[in-house]
Amino acid sequence: MEIYDLTLEHRSDNQNAADRAHIVSLQGQGLDRGIRIRHLRGGDEPLLWIADILLGAVNAAAMGEPRYLEALQETIVVQHRTADSLMP
């Protein structure tokens, strides 16, 4: 996808280190070695709010309020649940 700069939301130092380790692991599997990551607080980068907005819309739909997800439907490229995201 020719992505070289990746901004992730700052969490704990341990979580940030795990993010970096994950990228290094992916690079070891052939992902572009030119990718650089940085961590910023959510308040310092408004684009980080997109994931929170989408997750809120998905959760609202699961709770019976689909209008937020429906409003975003045309902008969602992939909507797929993983085994980890399935409700018990």
PDB file of N, CA, C and O in Angstrom, residues 25-63:
ATOM      1  N   SER A  25       8.339  -7.542  13.446  1.00  0.00           N
ATOM      2  CA  SER A  25       7.993  -8.911  13.071  1.00  0.00           C
ATOM      3  C   SER A  25       7.411  -8.957  11.658  1.00  0.00           C
ATOM      4  O   SER A  25       7.773  -9.826  10.858  1.00  0.00           O
ATOM      5  N   LEU A  26       6.519  -8.036  11.363  1.00  0.00           N
ATOM      6  CA  LEU A  26       5.935  -7.988  10.015  1.00  0.00           C
ATOM      7  C   LEU A  26       6.999  -7.689   8.965  1.00  0.00           C
ATOM      8  O   LEU A  26       6.982  -8.261   7.873  1.00  0.00           O
ATOM      9  N   GLN A  27       7.934  -6.806   9.305  1.00  0.00           N
ATOM     10  CA  GLN A  27       9.013  -6.512   8.375  1.00  0.00           C
ATOM     11  C   GLN A  27       9.858  -7.756   8.122  1.00  0.00           C
ATOM     12  O   GLN A  27      10.317  -7.981   7.005  1.00  0.00           O
ATOM     13  N   GLY A  28      10.035  -8.569   9.146  1.00  0.00           N
ATOM     14  CA  GLY A  28      10.764  -9.822   8.994  1.00  0.00           C
ATOM     15  C   GLY A  28      10.061 -10.796   8.071  1.00  0.00           C
ATOM     16  O   GLY A  28      10.671 -11.730   7.548  1.00  0.00           O
ATOM     17  N   GLN A  29       8.756 -10.579   7.850  1.00  0.00           N
ATOM     18  CA  GLN A  29       7.968 -11.428   6.956  1.00  0.00           C
ATOM     19  C   GLN A  29       7.810 -10.791   5.580  1.00  0.00           C
ATOM     20  O   GLN A  29       6.988 -11.209   4.785  1.00  0.00           O
ATOM     21  N   GLY A  30       8.603  -9.722   5.316  1.00  0.00           N
ATOM     22  CA  GLY A  30       8.585  -9.128   3.989  1.00  0.00           C
ATOM     23  C   GLY A  30       7.877  -7.795   3.872  1.00  0.00           C
ATOM     24  O   GLY A  30       7.833  -7.217   2.804  1.00  0.00           O
ATOM     25  N   LEU A  31       7.296  -7.295   4.949  1.00  0.00           N
ATOM     26  CA  LEU A  31       6.665  -5.976   4.909  1.00  0.00           C
ATOM     27  C   LEU A  31       7.743  -4.935   4.659  1.00  0.00           C
ATOM     28  O   LEU A  31       8.876  -5.099   5.116  1.00  0.00           O
ATOM     29  N   ASP A  32       7.411  -3.895   3.960  1.00  0.00           N
ATOM     30  CA  ASP A  32       8.383  -2.858   3.600  1.00  0.00           C
ATOM     31  C   ASP A  32       9.200  -2.405   4.809  1.00  0.00           C
ATOM     32  O   ASP A  32       8.657  -1.969   5.812  1.00  0.00           O
ATOM     33  N   ARG A  33      10.492  -2.492   4.685  1.00  0.00           N
ATOM     34  CA  ARG A  33      11.376  -2.122   5.779  1.00  0.00           C
ATOM     35  C   ARG A  33      11.438  -0.618   6.007  1.00  0.00           C
ATOM     36  O   ARG A  33      11.986  -0.168   7.006  1.00  0.00           O
ATOM     37  N   GLY A  34      10.880   0.171   5.103  1.00  0.00           N
ATOM     38  CA  GLY A  34      10.920   1.621   5.239  1.00  0.00           C
ATOM     39  C   GLY A  34       9.839   2.192   6.150  1.00  0.00           C
ATOM     40  O   GLY A  34       9.791   3.393   6.371  1.00  0.00           O
ATOM     41  N   ILE A  35       8.972   1.342   6.675  1.00  0.00           N
ATOM     42  CA  ILE A  35       7.898   1.835   7.536  1.00  0.00           C
ATOM     43  C   ILE A  35       8.476   2.356   8.845  1.00  0.00           C
ATOM     44  O   ILE A  35       9.292   1.701   9.489  1.00  0.00           O
ATOM     45  N   ARG A  36       8.012   3.545   9.225  1.00  0.00           N
ATOM     46  CA  ARG A  36       8.394   4.135  10.510  1.00  0.00           C
ATOM     47  C   ARG A  36       7.121   4.356  11.304  1.00  0.00           C
ATOM     48  O   ARG A  36       6.104   4.773  10.754  1.00  0.00           O
ATOM     49  N   ILE A  37       7.175   4.075  12.597  1.00  0.00           N
ATOM     50  CA  ILE A  37       6.013   4.331  13.431  1.00  0.00           C
ATOM     51  C   ILE A  37       6.362   5.360  14.489  1.00  0.00           C
ATOM     52  O   ILE A  37       7.526   5.532  14.861  1.00  0.00           O
ATOM     53  N   ARG A  38       5.335   6.050  14.920  1.00  0.00           N
ATOM     54  CA  ARG A  38       5.458   6.970  16.044  1.00  0.00           C
ATOM     55  C   ARG A  38       4.167   6.876  16.832  1.00  0.00           C
ATOM     56  O   ARG A  38       3.118   6.517  16.301  1.00  0.00           O
ATOM     57  N   HIS A  39       4.251   7.195  18.088  1.00  0.00           N
ATOM     58  CA  HIS A  39       3.091   7.174  18.971  1.00  0.00           C
ATOM     59  C   HIS A  39       2.780   8.606  19.391  1.00  0.00           C
ATOM     60  O   HIS A  39       3.680   9.339  19.797  1.00  0.00           O
ATOM     61  N   LEU A  40       1.515   8.982  19.279  1.00  0.00           N
ATOM     62  CA  LEU A  40       1.049  10.290  19.730  1.00  0.00           C
ATOM     63  C   LEU A  40      -0.169  10.114  20.614  1.00  0.00           C
ATOM     64  O   LEU A  40      -0.916   9.141  20.471  1.00  0.00           O
ATOM     65  N   ARG A  41      -0.382  11.065  21.502  1.00  0.00           N
ATOM     66  CA  ARG A  41      -1.612  11.063  22.298  1.00  0.00           C
ATOM     67  C   ARG A  41      -2.788  11.333  21.359  1.00  0.00           C
ATOM     68  O   ARG A  41      -2.656  12.084  20.390  1.00  0.00           O
ATOM     69  N   GLY A  42      -3.930  10.746  21.667  1.00  0.00           N
ATOM     70  CA  GLY A  42      -5.113  10.949  20.835  1.00  0.00           C
ATOM     71  C   GLY A  42      -5.475  12.408  20.686  1.00  0.00           C
ATOM     72  O   GLY A  42      -5.915  12.843  19.623  1.00  0.00           O
ATOM     73  N   GLY A  43      -5.276  13.204  21.730  1.00  0.00           N
ATOM     74  CA  GLY A  43      -5.590  14.629  21.667  1.00  0.00           C
ATOM     75  C   GLY A  43      -4.649  15.418  20.783  1.00  0.00           C
ATOM     76  O   GLY A  43      -4.959  16.538  20.377  1.00  0.00           O
ATOM     77  N   ASP A  44      -3.489  14.830  20.452  1.00  0.00           N
ATOM     78  CA  ASP A  44      -2.517  15.512  19.605  1.00  0.00           C
ATOM     79  C   ASP A  44      -2.687  15.192  18.129  1.00  0.00           C
ATOM     80  O   ASP A  44      -2.079  15.835  17.287  1.00  0.00           O
ATOM     81  N   GLU A  45      -3.484  14.187  17.816  1.00  0.00           N
ATOM     82  CA  GLU A  45      -3.710  13.791  16.422  1.00  0.00           C
ATOM     83  C   GLU A  45      -5.164  13.398  16.231  1.00  0.00           C
ATOM     84  O   GLU A  45      -5.572  12.276  16.522  1.00  0.00           O
ATOM     85  N   PRO A  46      -5.976  14.345  15.729  1.00  0.00           N
ATOM     86  CA  PRO A  46      -7.410  14.075  15.570  1.00  0.00           C
ATOM     87  C   PRO A  46      -7.729  12.869  14.686  1.00  0.00           C
ATOM     88  O   PRO A  46      -8.763  12.232  14.877  1.00  0.00           O
ATOM     89  N   LEU A  47      -6.875  12.519  13.741  1.00  0.00           N
ATOM     90  CA  LEU A  47      -7.168  11.365  12.889  1.00  0.00           C
ATOM     91  C   LEU A  47      -7.217  10.063  13.681  1.00  0.00           C
ATOM     92  O   LEU A  47      -7.819   9.092  13.242  1.00  0.00           O
ATOM     93  N   LEU A  48      -6.601  10.040  14.851  1.00  0.00           N
ATOM     94  CA  LEU A  48      -6.675   8.846  15.694  1.00  0.00           C
ATOM     95  C   LEU A  48      -8.084   8.615  16.231  1.00  0.00           C
ATOM     96  O   LEU A  48      -8.413   7.516  16.664  1.00  0.00           O
ATOM     97  N   TRP A  49      -8.908   9.628  16.190  1.00  0.00           N
ATOM     98  CA  TRP A  49     -10.282   9.502  16.684  1.00  0.00           C
ATOM     99  C   TRP A  49     -11.147   8.651  15.762  1.00  0.00           C
ATOM    100  O   TRP A  49     -12.194   8.153  16.165  1.00  0.00           O
ATOM    101  N   ILE A  50     -10.721   8.478  14.517  1.00  0.00           N
ATOM    102  CA  ILE A  50     -11.533   7.742  13.546  1.00  0.00           C
ATOM    103  C   ILE A  50     -11.833   6.333  14.038  1.00  0.00           C
ATOM    104  O   ILE A  50     -12.971   5.863  13.950  1.00  0.00           O
ATOM    105  N   ALA A  51     -10.834   5.645  14.557  1.00  0.00           N
ATOM    106  CA  ALA A  51     -11.057   4.278  15.046  1.00  0.00           C
ATOM    107  C   ALA A  51     -12.062   4.269  16.191  1.00  0.00           C
ATOM    108  O   ALA A  51     -12.931   3.393  16.257  1.00  0.00           O
ATOM    109  N   ASP A  52     -11.974   5.259  17.086  1.00  0.00           N
ATOM    110  CA  ASP A  52     -12.919   5.333  18.208  1.00  0.00           C
ATOM    111  C   ASP A  52     -14.338   5.581  17.704  1.00  0.00           C
ATOM    112  O   ASP A  52     -15.295   5.008  18.222  1.00  0.00           O
ATOM    113  N   ILE A  53     -14.469   6.432  16.704  1.00  0.00           N
ATOM    114  CA  ILE A  53     -15.792   6.738  16.148  1.00  0.00           C
ATOM    115  C   ILE A  53     -16.388   5.496  15.498  1.00  0.00           C
ATOM    116  O   ILE A  53     -17.556   5.149  15.732  1.00  0.00           O
ATOM    117  N   LEU A  54     -15.580   4.796  14.702  1.00  0.00           N
ATOM    118  CA  LEU A  54     -16.078   3.601  14.033  1.00  0.00           C
ATOM    119  C   LEU A  54     -16.443   2.516  15.038  1.00  0.00           C
ATOM    120  O   LEU A  54     -17.505   1.897  14.938  1.00  0.00           O
ATOM    121  N   LEU A  55     -15.590   2.297  16.019  1.00  0.00           N
ATOM    122  CA  LEU A  55     -15.890   1.286  17.032  1.00  0.00           C
ATOM    123  C   LEU A  55     -17.149   1.647  17.812  1.00  0.00           C
ATOM    124  O   LEU A  55     -17.980   0.782  18.103  1.00  0.00           O
ATOM    125  N   GLY A  56     -17.321   2.926  18.118  1.00  0.00           N
ATOM    126  CA  GLY A  56     -18.542   3.360  18.799  1.00  0.00           C
ATOM    127  C   GLY A  56     -19.781   3.085  17.962  1.00  0.00           C
ATOM    128  O   GLY A  56     -20.819   2.645  18.482  1.00  0.00           O
ATOM    129  N   ALA A  57     -19.673   3.312  16.648  1.00  0.00           N
ATOM    130  CA  ALA A  57     -20.804   3.058  15.755  1.00  0.00           C
ATOM    131  C   ALA A  57     -21.112   1.566  15.672  1.00  0.00           C
ATOM    132  O   ALA A  57     -22.278   1.157  15.685  1.00  0.00           O
ATOM    133  N   VAL A  58     -20.071   0.741  15.602  1.00  0.00           N
ATOM    134  CA  VAL A  58     -20.266  -0.720  15.549  1.00  0.00           C
ATOM    135  C   VAL A  58     -20.900  -1.205  16.844  1.00  0.00           C
ATOM    136  O   VAL A  58     -21.846  -2.002  16.837  1.00  0.00           O
ATOM    137  N   ASN A  59     -20.412  -0.719  17.974  1.00  0.00           N
ATOM    138  CA  ASN A  59     -20.974  -1.128  19.265  1.00  0.00           C
ATOM    139  C   ASN A  59     -22.415  -0.665  19.417  1.00  0.00           C
ATOM    140  O   ASN A  59     -23.253  -1.403  19.939  1.00  0.00           O
ATOM    141  N   ALA A  60     -22.708   0.565  18.971  1.00  0.00           N
ATOM    142  CA  ALA A  60     -24.085   1.058  19.050  1.00  0.00           C
ATOM    143  C   ALA A  60     -25.010   0.169  18.219  1.00  0.00           C
ATOM    144  O   ALA A  60     -26.124  -0.154  18.656  1.00  0.00           O
ATOM    145  N   ALA A  61     -24.551  -0.225  17.039  1.00  0.00           N
ATOM    146  CA  ALA A  61     -25.376  -1.102  16.191  1.00  0.00           C
ATOM    147  C   ALA A  61     -25.612  -2.441  16.874  1.00  0.00           C
ATOM    148  O   ALA A  61     -26.725  -2.980  16.834  1.00  0.00           O
ATOM    149  N   ALA A  62     -24.588  -2.973  17.528  1.00  0.00           N
ATOM    150  CA  ALA A  62     -24.735  -4.245  18.234  1.00  0.00           C
ATOM    151  C   ALA A  62     -25.708  -4.125  19.397  1.00  0.00           C
ATOM    152  O   ALA A  62     -26.338  -5.109  19.787  1.00  0.00           O
ATOM    153  N   MET A  63     -25.856  -2.909  19.925  1.00  0.00           N
ATOM    154  CA  MET A  63     -26.772  -2.670  21.049  1.00  0.00           C
ATOM    155  C   MET A  63     -28.164  -2.241  20.567  1.00  0.00           C
ATOM    156  O   MET A  63     -28.996  -1.839  21.373  1.00  0.00           O
TER     157      MET A  63
END
